[in-house]
Each structure stands twice: as C-alpha cells, then as structure tokens.
Amino acid sequence: MSYPKCRTGKLLRHKGYSSIDSTFKASRDSSSLAYNEGLAAKFLLCMTPLPVTQRSSLSDPSFSLLLKLGAGDQGTGWMTENVSAASVSNWLRLPYIEPSLLAVLLTVSVVVGGGGASEATPTQQSAQCRDLGVTRVGVVRVYQGEVGRLGCPIFHDLSVSSYSLFWYRVQPGQVLGQPVNLSLPGHRISAESEWLWFEPAVAEDAGRYVCALRNGTLCVKMGVRLEVLPRPSNVCVTEAAADPHHVKVPLEEDKTLHCPDIQEYRLSHKDPYVRWFHKCNVIPARHPDREVKKNTLTIYSMLEMYQGNYTCVVTYQSGGRELNFTRVITVRAVSSSRLNKTPIIYNPDRDQVYMVKLGAAARLDCRALVYDVEGDPRVWWEVDGRRLEQLADQRITNEDSYEEDDLLDRTMKTVLVIQKFSSPDLQREYTCHAQNSRGNATQRAKLKPQAHCAHTPSVQLGCGLGAVLVLVLILFVVYRVFRLELLLLYRAHCGPDASDTDGKEYDVYISYARNSEEEQFVLLTLRRVLENELGYKVFIFERDSLPGGTITDDTLSCLGRSRCLMVVLSPRYMVQGTQALLELKAGLDSMAQAGDLRVILVQYQPLARDGWVRELRRARLALAVVRWKGEKSSDVSSRFWKQLQLELPRALTVKDAHEEKWTMRKELLP
C-alpha cells in the first residue's frame, strides 16, 4: 500500500516503519508522553494536505480513525461521536492504547480539524464537550441529611495536570447542564480534586451530574447520577444507602472492622465519634468477644451469632457544623482457616462402581468439597489423561453445578455425560480431579456394564414382596381416610347390643347450660338428629322429668336410668351451683363407682382451660371430646356425627325405634 507524500514521510521511513499502524505500536511501547505526542502530531500533519474525499477513499484503518477523531466533513467543529481509549484501540486493531495518547490524539485532531472557537458560555462549553455518556459504575446513593460525594469517572483516565475539572447539573427534561452552584450558604456543595461534596445532601440534590475535563483544545465529559434516599428516624439503619461492604471472618478467629470511608472523608483533626450497632442493637464498649476501640470494632472470637449487618454511624465537626454519615458492613462466618482445607472427593469413592448400559447415555458424577471460593476452586474430569476440551469425541460433554453451606464452604459437581456408551469406552481411564488454593485431589472411577435381567426366583420373590407391600400401603391409606366409616360398619353388624340386658330406659342423658342458645342447639339439633335420624332414646330433664320431685333426687334417678351422659360444654356450663354442674358431678361419680354410665364431652363453644372445674380437668384425661364446628358439622354425614356415634352405645335402627314407640302407645291405650 502506498501512502501520500508529506513532511513526515521521510521520518517514518527513516524510523523503519512500514505502516501507520506500526507507528502507533511503537508509540504504545514508549513510556515518554512527549514521544507519543511527537508521533501523533507528525501522523496528523501528514494527513492535513489531503482533501476530505481523498482521505475517505483510503482503506487503511488509521486514516479512517482520523476522520472519526478530526473535524468532520466540513472541518468546522467537533463530531458528536463518543470516543474512548477502548474504541480507539479497536479502530487501530491494537490490544491497548495509553489514555495519554488518546488525549494527544484528541487534542491534535482539533488543531487539524479546524481551529479554535470563540469564547463560549459555560453551558455552551458543556455542549461542545465530547460526551462519553453515563458511567457504568451505577447510581450513587446517599441518605438525606448525611454527607455524600460524587467522583468524576474520567478523572484518572487523563493526565489532569493540564486540565481543569468542571461540574454541571442536568435538570430533568433538559439536555444541557448548568454549572453546579458552589456558593450556597455554608458551602454545602463544594468541589475538591475529583470529588463533588454534599455536606449534607438534601432531597433537591438528586439528579444527573456531569463532570467535564477541559484545557485549551480538549473537552471530555461523563455523567453520574445521584439518588438521595429518605433516612429513617432511627439512629441505626440495617441497610446502607451505598452498597454494603462484605467481610468474611473464620470461626473462632479475630477480626477488626473499620468503618468504611472514614479515612477518605474530610474529617477534622479531632477523632470523629463512631457508634457501632449489630442488627441495630448497640454494641457495648467492652464485651468478652467484641470490643469497640475508637473508630474500630474488634471481634476476638468469631461465632455464628455474630454474623449479620454491622452499622457504623460517624459524627464529626466541619466548619462549625455537625455532620454524619452511615455505613453498613455485612459479616459472614466461614469455616476456620486452621482446618486442613484440601479438597475432599465424595464421588467417586474407592468402593464405588458406576453401572453403565451399552448403547445408552452414561453419567459419571464427580463431586468434591473444595471449601474456599476466592482461590478459584475447580472440579473436572480427565479421560485417558486429557481434559474434555482436548478430546475430539463429540459424544463426551459435562454439566457443572455447585452448592454452598451456611459457612460458604462450596461443594462442586461435574457430571461426565457419554452418549451411546460402547465397549471400547470401558477400556478408557476416567479420573476425577479437584483443586483449590490449599492443594488438589484425584480419584479414578470404576465402570461396570449392566447385566441383562432374567426371570430368576429372586426376581419373582422381589416382585411378590413388592406387591404385598403395595397392597398393605393401600389398605393403610384406606383405613386412615375411612376409619370412622369402617368402625361404624363393623359395630353395626358385629358390635354388642346391651340394650336388652342392662335394664336402662334411655340411651342418652343430655346435660347443658340452661340458656336460650344452648337450649336451641340441644332441642333443635342434638335431639332431632339423635332421635329422628339415628334412633336413640334421649332424656332431657326439662322435657322428660315428672313434676313434684326435688331436682337432686330426680337428676340422680334419671342418670341411673341412662346408658351415657352427654355434656354440652360452653363457658356458661362451668358456673358453680347450677343444675348442669350437678349433673356432671353425679355422672362422673356414677362412672367412677359403678362403671355402668359413660360420659361423653361435646364442646359446643371454645373453653379456656383455666375455666374448667376440678372434676372436669381430671375426667378430661380419660374422656374423648367431640367438637362442634358450626355449619361444617350440621350435615348428618359430617365427621362430628360419626365421632359421636362411635362414643354413644349402639342404637336401634330408626325403623325399630318407631316400631317400639308404636308398641308402647298401643299398650298404654285401653
């Protein structure tokens, strides 16, 4: 390729450069900024005699670079394209280009491209800067009322000795930025070096800021965003506005925590006041395992209970004002560094044999405990001493995964997958490797082909036992689900019937608190279902007792003629001196002494245990309680009525009960 003749052509040939690219490669290897400036200047001066059309026709990438960095087609101003060191490096097909050389290229390109401009306002100067966009570092967050700062992302990319730094703020909905007001009362916003300080930050400070580096010929700018968060009223916060710092402390070892940014912030000569919190609980100055010393917190013996977020609130004086900021450190406990943390291979072990099937996919697990994460731990398979990436066999692949425990010890796993496993694959050597910063471990896998299954007696026996086990499991599930129904079915056909031999007249004596709600439940629900649906003979004192006798004598007499006492429990039932309590005590005494009376507890309304009388507390240990659940229990087929039938004695069928009533009526009629 022939280059156009220019004043620097001889110099380039004299230096032995065969192309423009080699010129820049040599400048990259030189540590002298002046040497880089000289080469760049000669390179650009070489291009100045060419018209734009002739320049654009050249195919060398170095010439197209000048068109990107220079004055544009008209030669009257900056182009709007963003340029960075990485993009220039890509254009020159170089792996790297010095930032100082980038600055020189940009500077000289302005000179070549078309001269200086008239003096502009700060807003116009910001618009003329080459915009590098918004930093990828992320949004800077700060709590309202606390000290915060913004850093210029490109401050260290250029040689700042010959540049001035300016800060602009871009209002919402606007493109151009206005200079940041640094003359607020108390100098609340100030600039120092590459930092823009907010002492303190207020809600109105949130938004997009732009830092611009400029000299007489160059201007580059980049944006950064500030977010001001409302701070909770509490002294301590569990989440910091800035990203939390993460610290790992080995168990039973010591660690000193330093409050982040305390050295970088502009503190006064007097030591700041630092308050430390653990999960927002104040840490005392002296503690057996933790101690606060000035600005630091020392953990003498790390325990798992000391994990979590540590908050430090820094308060200091500056310019006659009391300022503060908050930082959060997340502490995690890890396993002790005193342990031997060389990798441990779980699979394959020495006695493990992988069963493989010919013609199918084989999967071999390599699983190992590698402990640390920072030491770049690895787990991999080797086949015949070579890694998978070195094999030409496309049938062999791997699947990687890992898991971590509470102490961040990592267990890594890689699965070797061999598609269409064949007989020659059995002759190959498969080795599992594990490695971390403490050492490495290896284990060879043993493979064995699966035998074809035959119908041997042992297989038949296993199938028979399996069928029996499945049948037993099905019967167990059926019993658990239909237990009440099965018990009622058994009692209906095989259960004893004592109604003909015990001489009792009534099946159930119902005892309840005498008030409208309980009476309605007993008369309209219990009595109706027990007599009409289930065929029981029910005794209710107010309905069935004869007038003229004393309550005590009649109660004892009627209980003696009943097979069981049904107690309807409610908060009103436990009132001392009532007939309901008399019936309960008489029933419990009859059950304990004669044993011919059964007591059933029906909980109609919830009861507090402290409201139970002494007799009921004792009887509760041996008695079953059937709970009424409102509308869910109103249906006769509900679980409530089935449980109640199991507790009650066996009753006559509804047909038999009606026949017995009709017989009694005929006997009473003349």
XYZ file of C-alpha atoms in Angstrom:
670
model
C 0.000 0.000 0.000
C 1.379 3.480 -0.882
C 0.874 6.399 1.466
C 0.671 10.036 0.270
C 3.867 12.042 0.418
C 4.142 14.515 3.236
C 6.647 16.185 5.507
C 6.783 13.199 7.812
C 7.133 10.505 5.157
C 10.913 10.517 5.302
C 10.831 10.411 9.035
C 8.557 7.380 9.015
C 10.720 5.539 6.503
C 13.863 6.543 8.364
C 12.471 5.036 11.553
C 11.809 1.818 9.682
C 8.006 1.892 9.937
C 6.238 0.060 7.149
C 2.760 1.339 8.012
C 0.922 3.823 10.146
C -0.189 1.010 12.463
C 3.429 0.220 13.336
C 3.934 3.858 14.208
C 1.250 3.629 16.873
C 2.539 0.272 18.096
C 5.915 1.841 18.681
C 4.339 4.790 20.456
C 2.449 2.396 22.732
C 5.720 0.748 23.796
C 7.306 4.096 24.626
C 6.858 5.412 28.167
C 7.567 9.003 27.176
C 4.497 11.183 26.772
C 6.489 13.667 24.690
C 7.490 10.904 22.308
C 3.836 9.881 21.905
C 2.872 13.496 21.292
C 5.532 13.864 18.627
C 4.463 10.751 16.738
C 0.793 11.684 16.893
C 1.493 15.224 15.699
C 3.624 14.016 12.774
C 0.954 11.496 11.879
C -1.789 14.127 11.789
C 0.315 16.704 9.970
C 0.923 14.089 7.327
C -2.808 13.939 6.737
C -3.523 17.672 6.529
C -2.644 18.219 2.825
C -5.227 15.663 1.684
C -8.774 16.732 0.864
C -11.585 15.050 2.674
C -12.733 12.992 -0.325
C -9.219 11.634 -0.889
C -8.869 10.795 2.817
C -12.118 8.892 2.905
C -11.103 6.830 -0.100
C -8.124 5.330 1.691
C -8.744 1.902 3.125
C -6.205 1.839 5.964
C -7.998 1.881 9.358
C -5.583 4.505 10.690
C -6.846 7.013 8.109
C -10.475 6.316 8.927
C -9.540 6.918 12.560
C -8.548 10.480 11.713
C -11.934 11.040 10.149
C -13.553 9.864 13.405
C -11.296 11.987 15.632
C -10.928 15.007 13.391
C -13.060 17.899 12.389
C -15.631 16.058 10.295
C -16.562 16.534 6.659
C -16.781 20.305 6.870
C -13.782 20.828 9.133
C -15.590 23.378 11.275
C -16.266 21.693 14.621
C -16.305 18.607 16.779
C -18.098 15.483 15.712
C -20.773 14.183 18.096
C -19.477 10.581 18.113
C -18.265 9.302 21.521
C -14.604 8.272 21.589
C -12.856 6.321 24.334
C -9.494 4.610 24.713
C -11.134 1.227 24.097
C -12.835 2.379 20.869
C -9.620 3.933 19.562
C -7.801 0.722 20.367
C -10.379 -1.241 18.376
C -10.036 1.102 15.379
C -6.263 0.711 15.390
C -6.515 -3.060 15.805
C -4.375 -2.758 18.958
C -4.975 -4.641 22.206
C -4.422 -1.476 24.236
C -3.755 2.265 23.841
C -2.461 4.603 26.524
C -5.017 7.160 27.808
C -2.361 9.853 27.464
C -2.021 9.040 23.778
C -5.791 9.270 23.425
C -5.670 12.762 24.917
C -2.935 13.784 22.473
C -4.864 12.409 19.508
C -7.994 14.274 20.537
C -6.002 17.470 21.143
C -4.141 17.456 17.848
C -7.239 16.411 15.910
C -8.887 19.644 16.969
C -5.937 21.620 15.629
C -6.029 19.754 12.347
C -9.778 19.809 12.104
C -10.394 23.437 12.049
C -9.031 25.797 14.577
C -10.362 27.394 17.697
C -13.757 28.770 18.511
C -14.822 31.972 20.078
C -15.234 32.129 23.843
C -18.471 30.396 24.906
C -20.676 30.402 27.962
C -20.328 27.511 30.485
C -23.487 25.890 29.123
C -22.173 26.133 25.544
C -18.815 24.765 26.689
C -20.600 21.761 28.205
C -22.452 21.202 24.930
C -19.199 21.323 22.911
C -17.552 18.622 25.064
C -17.219 15.124 23.712
C -19.865 13.245 25.696
C -18.860 9.778 26.955
C -22.332 9.017 28.319
C -23.163 7.992 31.897
C -20.766 5.955 34.000
C -21.498 2.234 34.319
C -20.442 2.200 37.953
C -24.059 2.745 38.946
C -26.126 5.262 40.838
C -24.502 6.927 43.854
C -26.908 6.809 46.777
C -26.811 8.846 49.963
C -29.222 9.365 52.842
C -30.916 12.717 53.179
C -29.165 14.801 55.828
C -25.880 12.881 55.568
C -22.584 13.657 53.864
C -22.153 12.322 50.331
C -19.852 12.793 47.381
C -19.659 12.214 43.628
C -16.436 11.213 41.879
C -15.534 12.092 38.323
C -15.204 8.738 36.484
C -12.694 10.023 33.887
C -10.504 11.961 36.320
C -7.768 9.327 36.375
C -8.010 8.407 32.687
C -6.243 11.566 31.512
C -3.180 13.479 32.621
C -5.008 16.026 34.769
C -2.060 18.345 35.278
C -3.042 20.373 32.216
C -6.817 20.057 32.548
C -9.451 21.818 34.611
C -12.426 19.994 36.153
C -15.919 21.495 35.952
C -19.184 20.156 37.375
C -22.589 20.615 35.724
C -26.073 19.542 36.691
C -28.593 18.408 34.091
C -32.157 19.229 35.108
C -34.949 16.744 34.263
C -36.186 17.149 30.712
C -33.103 19.149 29.632
C -30.099 18.146 27.550
C -27.575 20.821 28.504
C -26.280 21.145 32.021
C -25.886 24.242 34.187
C -22.776 24.796 36.337
C -23.193 23.494 39.876
C -23.717 26.318 42.356
C -20.716 26.141 44.706
C -21.586 29.325 46.596
C -24.505 28.097 48.674
C -24.724 29.269 52.304
C -22.318 27.356 54.494
C -20.612 25.956 51.387
C -22.963 22.977 51.493
C -21.847 21.896 48.000
C -18.131 22.142 47.244
C -15.607 20.691 44.814
C -12.221 19.320 45.728
C -9.914 17.340 43.433
C -12.127 14.858 41.552
C -14.913 14.960 44.187
C -18.117 16.967 44.386
C -19.124 17.098 48.090
C -22.589 17.472 49.603
C -22.378 18.468 53.282
C -25.090 17.422 53.843
C -27.198 16.142 50.941
C -30.834 17.223 50.625
C -33.657 15.783 48.524
C -33.291 18.538 45.898
C -29.709 17.388 45.142
C -30.873 14.192 43.446
C -30.389 14.033 39.695
C -27.787 13.724 36.961
C -24.426 15.462 37.243
C -21.749 15.844 34.569
C -18.029 16.290 35.152
C -16.051 17.869 32.318
C -12.258 17.873 31.885
C -11.037 20.635 29.573
C -7.986 22.584 28.520
C -7.481 24.994 25.653
C -8.119 22.393 22.955
C -9.790 19.374 24.565
C -13.010 18.776 26.471
C -14.337 15.386 27.570
C -17.331 14.840 29.840
C -19.154 11.937 31.535
C -22.332 11.780 33.609
C -23.002 10.290 37.039
C -26.325 10.008 38.866
C -27.056 10.908 42.486
C -30.018 9.474 44.390
C -30.985 10.935 47.779
C -32.918 8.476 49.949
C -35.126 9.466 52.893
C -33.443 8.319 56.086
C -35.467 6.554 58.797
C -35.805 8.425 62.059
C -33.927 5.711 63.960
C -30.270 6.255 64.764
C -29.410 2.862 63.259
C -30.369 1.567 59.822
C -29.964 -2.047 58.705
C -29.435 -1.103 55.060
C -26.949 1.498 53.914
C -27.621 3.925 51.113
C -24.331 2.895 49.499
C -23.570 -0.719 48.661
C -22.683 -2.665 51.834
C -19.151 -3.899 52.408
C -18.774 -7.665 52.745
C -16.341 -9.214 55.221
C -15.741 -12.920 55.864
C -14.421 -13.943 59.278
C -13.266 -17.519 60.059
C -14.913 -19.121 63.084
C -13.111 -18.763 66.427
C -10.685 -16.242 64.910
C -10.324 -12.496 65.385
C -11.099 -9.653 63.002
C -11.008 -5.850 63.259
C -13.731 -3.952 61.409
C -13.018 -0.428 60.179
C -15.867 1.904 59.355
C -15.673 2.360 55.541
C -14.746 5.748 54.035
C -13.733 7.183 57.396
C -10.222 7.893 56.103
C -11.357 9.335 52.750
C -13.892 11.795 54.128
C -12.713 15.276 55.122
C -12.770 14.882 58.874
C -11.420 17.417 61.351
C -8.199 16.852 63.283
C -10.212 15.659 66.239
C -11.187 11.990 66.122
C -14.804 11.513 64.976
C -17.417 9.907 67.185
C -18.360 6.445 65.852
C -21.280 4.388 67.131
C -21.396 0.677 66.296
C -24.551 -1.475 66.031
C -25.109 -5.159 65.317
C -28.516 -5.778 63.766
C -29.380 -2.318 65.167
C -28.512 -3.374 68.726
C -25.928 -1.156 70.422
C -22.607 -2.942 70.947
C -21.202 -2.146 74.408
C -17.726 -0.686 74.623
C -16.464 -3.807 76.400
C -17.626 -7.323 75.702
C -15.978 -10.745 76.202
C -15.807 -11.398 72.447
C -16.216 -7.913 70.913
C -14.757 -4.538 71.812
C -15.130 -1.030 70.397
C -11.843 0.882 70.205
C -12.175 4.442 68.919
C -13.236 4.016 65.286
C -12.873 0.236 65.050
C -14.734 -2.840 66.254
C -12.683 -5.905 67.149
C -14.180 -9.407 67.185
C -11.867 -11.531 69.317
C -13.615 -14.862 68.721
C -15.960 -15.157 65.762
C -19.184 -17.076 66.405
C -22.138 -17.738 64.114
C -24.332 -15.485 66.265
C -22.065 -12.553 65.377
C -22.998 -12.746 61.695
C -25.186 -10.099 60.101
C -25.110 -6.393 59.346
C -22.904 -4.102 61.400
C -23.821 -0.423 61.180
C -21.392 2.386 61.992
C -22.688 5.945 62.331
C -19.876 8.544 62.081
C -20.369 12.036 63.524
C -17.775 14.795 63.141
C -17.396 18.571 63.123
C -16.592 20.526 59.964
C -16.810 24.288 59.544
C -18.746 24.668 62.781
C -21.354 22.130 61.684
C -22.048 18.623 62.939
C -22.058 16.207 60.025
C -22.567 12.469 59.858
C -22.731 9.520 57.517
C -23.742 5.853 57.861
C -22.084 2.727 56.536
C -23.048 -0.958 56.766
C -20.693 -3.951 56.841
C -22.122 -7.428 56.183
C -20.170 -10.013 58.161
C -20.327 -13.711 57.281
C -18.836 -16.540 59.299
C -16.767 -19.056 57.354
C -15.074 -22.249 58.423
C -11.857 -21.867 60.370
C -8.679 -21.268 58.396
C -6.870 -23.600 60.794
C -8.608 -26.590 59.228
C -6.965 -28.681 56.554
C -8.951 -27.442 53.586
C -7.513 -29.577 50.852
C -10.259 -30.844 48.538
C -12.229 -33.933 49.528
C -13.725 -36.030 46.727
C -17.072 -37.567 47.658
C -17.807 -39.211 44.300
C -16.335 -41.399 43.049
C -15.036 -43.063 46.213
C -12.750 -46.076 46.377
C -15.551 -48.636 46.602
C -17.994 -47.014 44.179
C -18.704 -48.707 40.858
C -20.593 -46.866 38.113
C -23.030 -49.154 36.310
C -23.263 -48.284 32.608
C -25.520 -49.618 29.899
C -24.114 -50.221 26.435
C -25.788 -48.132 23.763
C -27.296 -45.696 26.270
C -26.030 -42.449 27.800
C -23.692 -42.897 30.770
C -23.483 -40.286 33.545
C -20.493 -40.205 35.889
C -20.614 -37.857 38.887
C -17.505 -36.101 40.175
C -18.431 -34.290 43.414
C -15.957 -32.718 45.802
C -15.792 -30.342 48.762
C -13.415 -27.544 47.743
C -14.100 -25.113 50.656
C -12.935 -21.661 49.516
C -14.304 -19.554 46.713
C -11.591 -16.911 46.344
C -8.906 -19.465 45.469
C -10.564 -20.319 42.125
C -11.517 -23.914 43.054
C -12.129 -26.315 40.190
C -13.520 -29.802 39.662
C -13.065 -31.579 36.337
C -12.898 -34.956 34.576
C -9.988 -36.322 32.582
C -10.371 -39.133 30.051
C -7.145 -41.028 29.386
C -5.190 -38.186 30.974
C -6.712 -35.459 28.791
C -9.313 -32.829 29.604
C -12.595 -32.699 27.751
C -11.612 -29.666 25.685
C -8.648 -31.671 24.399
C -10.817 -34.562 23.195
C -12.133 -34.824 19.666
C -15.017 -37.076 20.712
C -18.224 -35.052 20.439
C -20.175 -37.657 22.414
C -18.492 -36.608 25.682
C -19.771 -33.497 27.451
C -20.050 -32.295 31.039
C -22.573 -30.498 33.288
C -21.294 -28.309 36.134
C -23.049 -27.158 39.312
C -22.230 -26.225 42.900
C -23.831 -25.514 46.278
C -22.698 -23.664 49.403
C -23.478 -24.322 53.052
C -24.030 -21.782 55.823
C -20.265 -21.311 56.242
C -19.783 -20.667 52.497
C -17.933 -23.954 52.024
C -18.525 -24.904 48.419
C -19.284 -28.375 47.085
C -18.752 -28.556 43.339
C -20.074 -31.193 40.994
C -19.385 -32.016 37.372
C -21.217 -34.779 35.529
C -19.451 -36.532 32.673
C -22.030 -37.459 30.023
C -21.073 -40.055 27.424
C -23.665 -40.553 24.695
C -24.066 -44.045 23.143
C -21.680 -45.725 25.549
C -19.775 -48.522 23.765
C -17.475 -51.399 24.708
C -14.259 -49.510 23.848
C -15.320 -46.811 26.337
C -14.995 -49.379 29.125
C -11.264 -49.615 28.438
C -10.675 -45.887 28.908
C -9.477 -44.285 32.144
C -11.808 -41.771 33.829
C -10.265 -39.617 36.575
C -11.976 -37.043 38.789
C -9.835 -34.030 39.801
C -10.472 -31.369 42.458
C -8.254 -28.379 43.179
C -8.218 -25.257 45.369
C -5.626 -22.918 46.849
C -4.675 -25.490 49.520
C -3.997 -28.470 47.247
C -5.628 -30.997 44.950
C -7.111 -34.497 44.980
C -7.775 -37.173 42.363
C -9.875 -40.325 42.232
C -10.268 -42.824 39.427
C -13.734 -44.099 38.523
C -14.600 -47.775 38.190
C -17.090 -48.773 35.488
C -19.037 -51.996 35.028
C -21.586 -52.883 32.345
C -25.099 -53.737 33.452
C -26.128 -57.399 33.064
C -29.333 -58.307 31.244
C -32.139 -59.034 33.671
C -33.513 -62.609 33.777
C -36.636 -64.005 35.411
C -34.865 -65.703 38.299
C -36.579 -66.878 41.510
C -35.073 -63.952 43.373
C -36.696 -61.516 40.948
C -40.053 -63.244 41.325
C -39.742 -63.165 45.106
C -38.923 -59.480 44.993
C -41.936 -58.772 42.798
C -44.196 -60.707 45.171
C -42.944 -58.853 48.215
C -43.335 -55.583 46.373
C -46.956 -56.368 45.516
C -47.694 -57.261 49.140
C -46.095 -54.064 50.306
C -48.155 -52.016 47.860
C -51.343 -53.756 48.996
C -50.564 -53.094 52.663
C -49.874 -49.469 51.849
C -53.214 -49.136 50.027
C -55.081 -50.702 52.958
C -53.356 -48.373 55.393
C -54.348 -45.324 53.331
C -57.953 -46.551 53.085
C -58.092 -47.090 56.838
C -56.700 -43.643 57.586
C -59.174 -41.957 55.259
C -62.287 -44.045 56.064
C -61.520 -45.065 59.659
C -64.785 -43.770 61.134
C -66.914 -45.344 58.430
C -65.196 -48.719 58.838
C -65.620 -48.696 62.627
C -69.299 -47.792 62.352
C -69.823 -50.512 59.761
C -68.177 -53.098 61.984
C -70.212 -52.080 65.063
C -73.468 -52.063 63.125
C -73.033 -55.707 62.105
C -70.764 -57.241 64.743
C -70.868 -54.922 67.742
C -72.589 -55.919 71.034
C -76.044 -54.597 71.906
C -76.530 -54.074 75.666
C -79.979 -52.516 75.400
C -81.686 -55.850 76.155
C -79.598 -56.829 79.182
C -78.625 -53.672 81.137
C -82.184 -52.636 82.073
C -81.612 -48.993 81.076
C -84.534 -46.954 79.782
C -82.676 -44.133 77.962
C -79.634 -44.151 75.686
C -78.511 -40.552 76.265
C -78.968 -38.061 79.092
C -78.135 -34.563 77.745
C -76.715 -32.072 80.244
C -76.315 -28.438 79.159
C -76.323 -24.862 80.452
C -79.849 -23.561 80.796
C -79.965 -20.598 78.425
C -81.595 -19.870 75.110
C -78.575 -20.546 72.866
C -77.671 -23.936 74.359
C -81.358 -24.966 74.567
C -81.834 -24.207 70.899
C -78.751 -26.291 69.995
C -79.858 -29.211 72.193
C -83.546 -29.290 71.225
C -83.353 -28.414 67.543
C -80.073 -30.096 66.602
C -78.880 -32.765 69.001
C -82.287 -34.146 69.975
C -83.673 -34.056 66.420
C -80.754 -35.931 64.850
C -80.274 -38.417 67.699
C -83.958 -39.383 67.888
C -85.202 -38.975 64.332
C -82.083 -39.800 62.279
C -80.035 -42.157 64.451
C -82.755 -43.858 66.561
C -81.515 -43.032 70.094
C -83.711 -42.569 73.169
C -82.835 -39.141 74.535
C -83.616 -37.812 78.029
C -83.845 -34.042 78.529
C -84.604 -33.045 82.132
C -86.972 -30.158 81.430
C -88.911 -32.201 78.896
C -88.979 -35.740 80.316
C -88.820 -35.383 84.141
C -92.020 -35.737 86.168
C -93.165 -32.726 88.205
C -93.331 -32.751 92.002
C -89.913 -34.175 92.939
C -86.733 -32.499 94.054
C -84.168 -31.603 91.405
C -81.354 -33.527 93.065
C -83.316 -36.754 93.514
C -84.817 -36.610 90.042
C -81.414 -35.925 88.490
C -79.758 -38.894 90.198
C -82.707 -41.146 89.371
C -82.760 -40.211 85.689
C -78.989 -40.604 85.361
C -79.317 -44.096 86.801
C -81.778 -44.999 84.026
C -79.461 -43.727 81.217
C -76.590 -45.527 79.481
C -74.470 -42.413 78.899
C -74.298 -38.751 79.910
C -73.676 -36.249 77.107
C -72.224 -32.998 78.469
C -72.551 -29.964 76.167
C -69.616 -27.755 77.190
C -69.735 -23.975 76.949
C -68.377 -21.100 79.067
C -71.725 -20.844 80.930
C -71.662 -24.518 81.861
C -68.929 -24.054 84.487
C -70.919 -21.730 86.754
C -70.968 -23.090 90.324
C -74.309 -24.061 91.886
C -76.146 -24.812 88.614
C -78.057 -27.954 87.752
C -75.688 -28.636 84.839
C -72.728 -28.835 87.207
C -74.749 -31.151 89.495
C -75.430 -33.465 86.559
C -71.729 -33.505 85.615
C -70.553 -34.390 89.128
C -73.241 -37.077 89.540
C -72.345 -38.596 86.173
C -68.626 -38.670 86.906
C -69.246 -40.293 90.308
C -71.507 -42.954 88.752
C -68.899 -43.665 86.038
C -66.110 -43.972 88.608
C -68.017 -46.114 91.143
C -70.430 -48.372 89.269
C -68.885 -48.168 85.805
C -72.310 -48.504 84.119
C -72.501 -44.877 82.926
C -70.407 -43.449 80.138
C -69.636 -39.711 79.950
C -69.242 -38.010 76.561
C -67.992 -34.420 76.221
C -69.367 -32.309 73.353
C -67.575 -28.962 73.041
C -70.178 -26.558 71.711
C -68.113 -23.387 72.248
C -64.372 -22.907 72.898
C -63.336 -23.057 76.554
C -60.324 -21.660 78.353
C -58.525 -24.324 80.367
C -58.433 -22.147 83.464
C -62.263 -22.134 83.447
C -62.591 -25.913 83.794
C -63.770 -27.236 87.174
C -61.593 -29.710 89.023
C -63.753 -32.755 88.221
C -63.742 -31.957 84.501
C -59.970 -31.477 84.444
C -59.452 -34.933 85.884
C -62.025 -36.574 83.631
C -60.586 -34.866 80.531
C -57.554 -37.180 80.673
C -59.744 -40.277 80.160
C -62.643 -38.881 78.150
C -62.951 -38.128 74.462
C -64.064 -34.664 73.328
C -66.210 -34.269 70.205
C -66.031 -30.705 68.880
C -68.927 -28.938 67.177
C -67.644 -26.831 64.237
C -70.748 -24.871 63.342
C -72.028 -25.155 59.782
C -69.389 -27.767 58.892
C -70.946 -30.129 61.461
C -74.612 -29.508 60.682
C -74.806 -32.218 57.997
C -75.642 -35.682 59.396
C -72.860 -37.224 57.277
C -70.209 -34.912 58.753
C -67.309 -36.105 60.861
C -68.944 -34.740 64.055
C -71.910 -37.126 63.948
C -69.719 -40.099 63.028
C -67.441 -39.470 66.005
C -70.470 -39.003 68.249
C -71.951 -42.344 67.117
C -68.705 -44.126 67.988
C -68.812 -42.712 71.519
C -72.527 -43.482 72.041
C -73.818 -47.015 72.669
C -75.207 -48.994 69.781
C -78.705 -47.758 68.966
C -81.742 -49.311 67.386
C -82.336 -48.584 63.762
C -84.818 -45.851 63.009
C -87.394 -48.416 61.871
C -87.048 -50.471 65.059
C -87.290 -47.330 67.185
C -90.572 -46.296 65.537
C -91.986 -49.817 65.951
C -91.080 -49.804 69.664
C -92.775 -46.432 70.180
C -95.927 -47.670 68.432
C -95.984 -50.774 70.613
C -95.695 -48.712 73.786
C -98.556 -46.453 72.690
C -100.795 -49.479 71.994
C -100.040 -50.858 75.454
C -100.958 -47.568 77.117
C -104.252 -47.258 75.223
C -107.295 -49.053 76.753
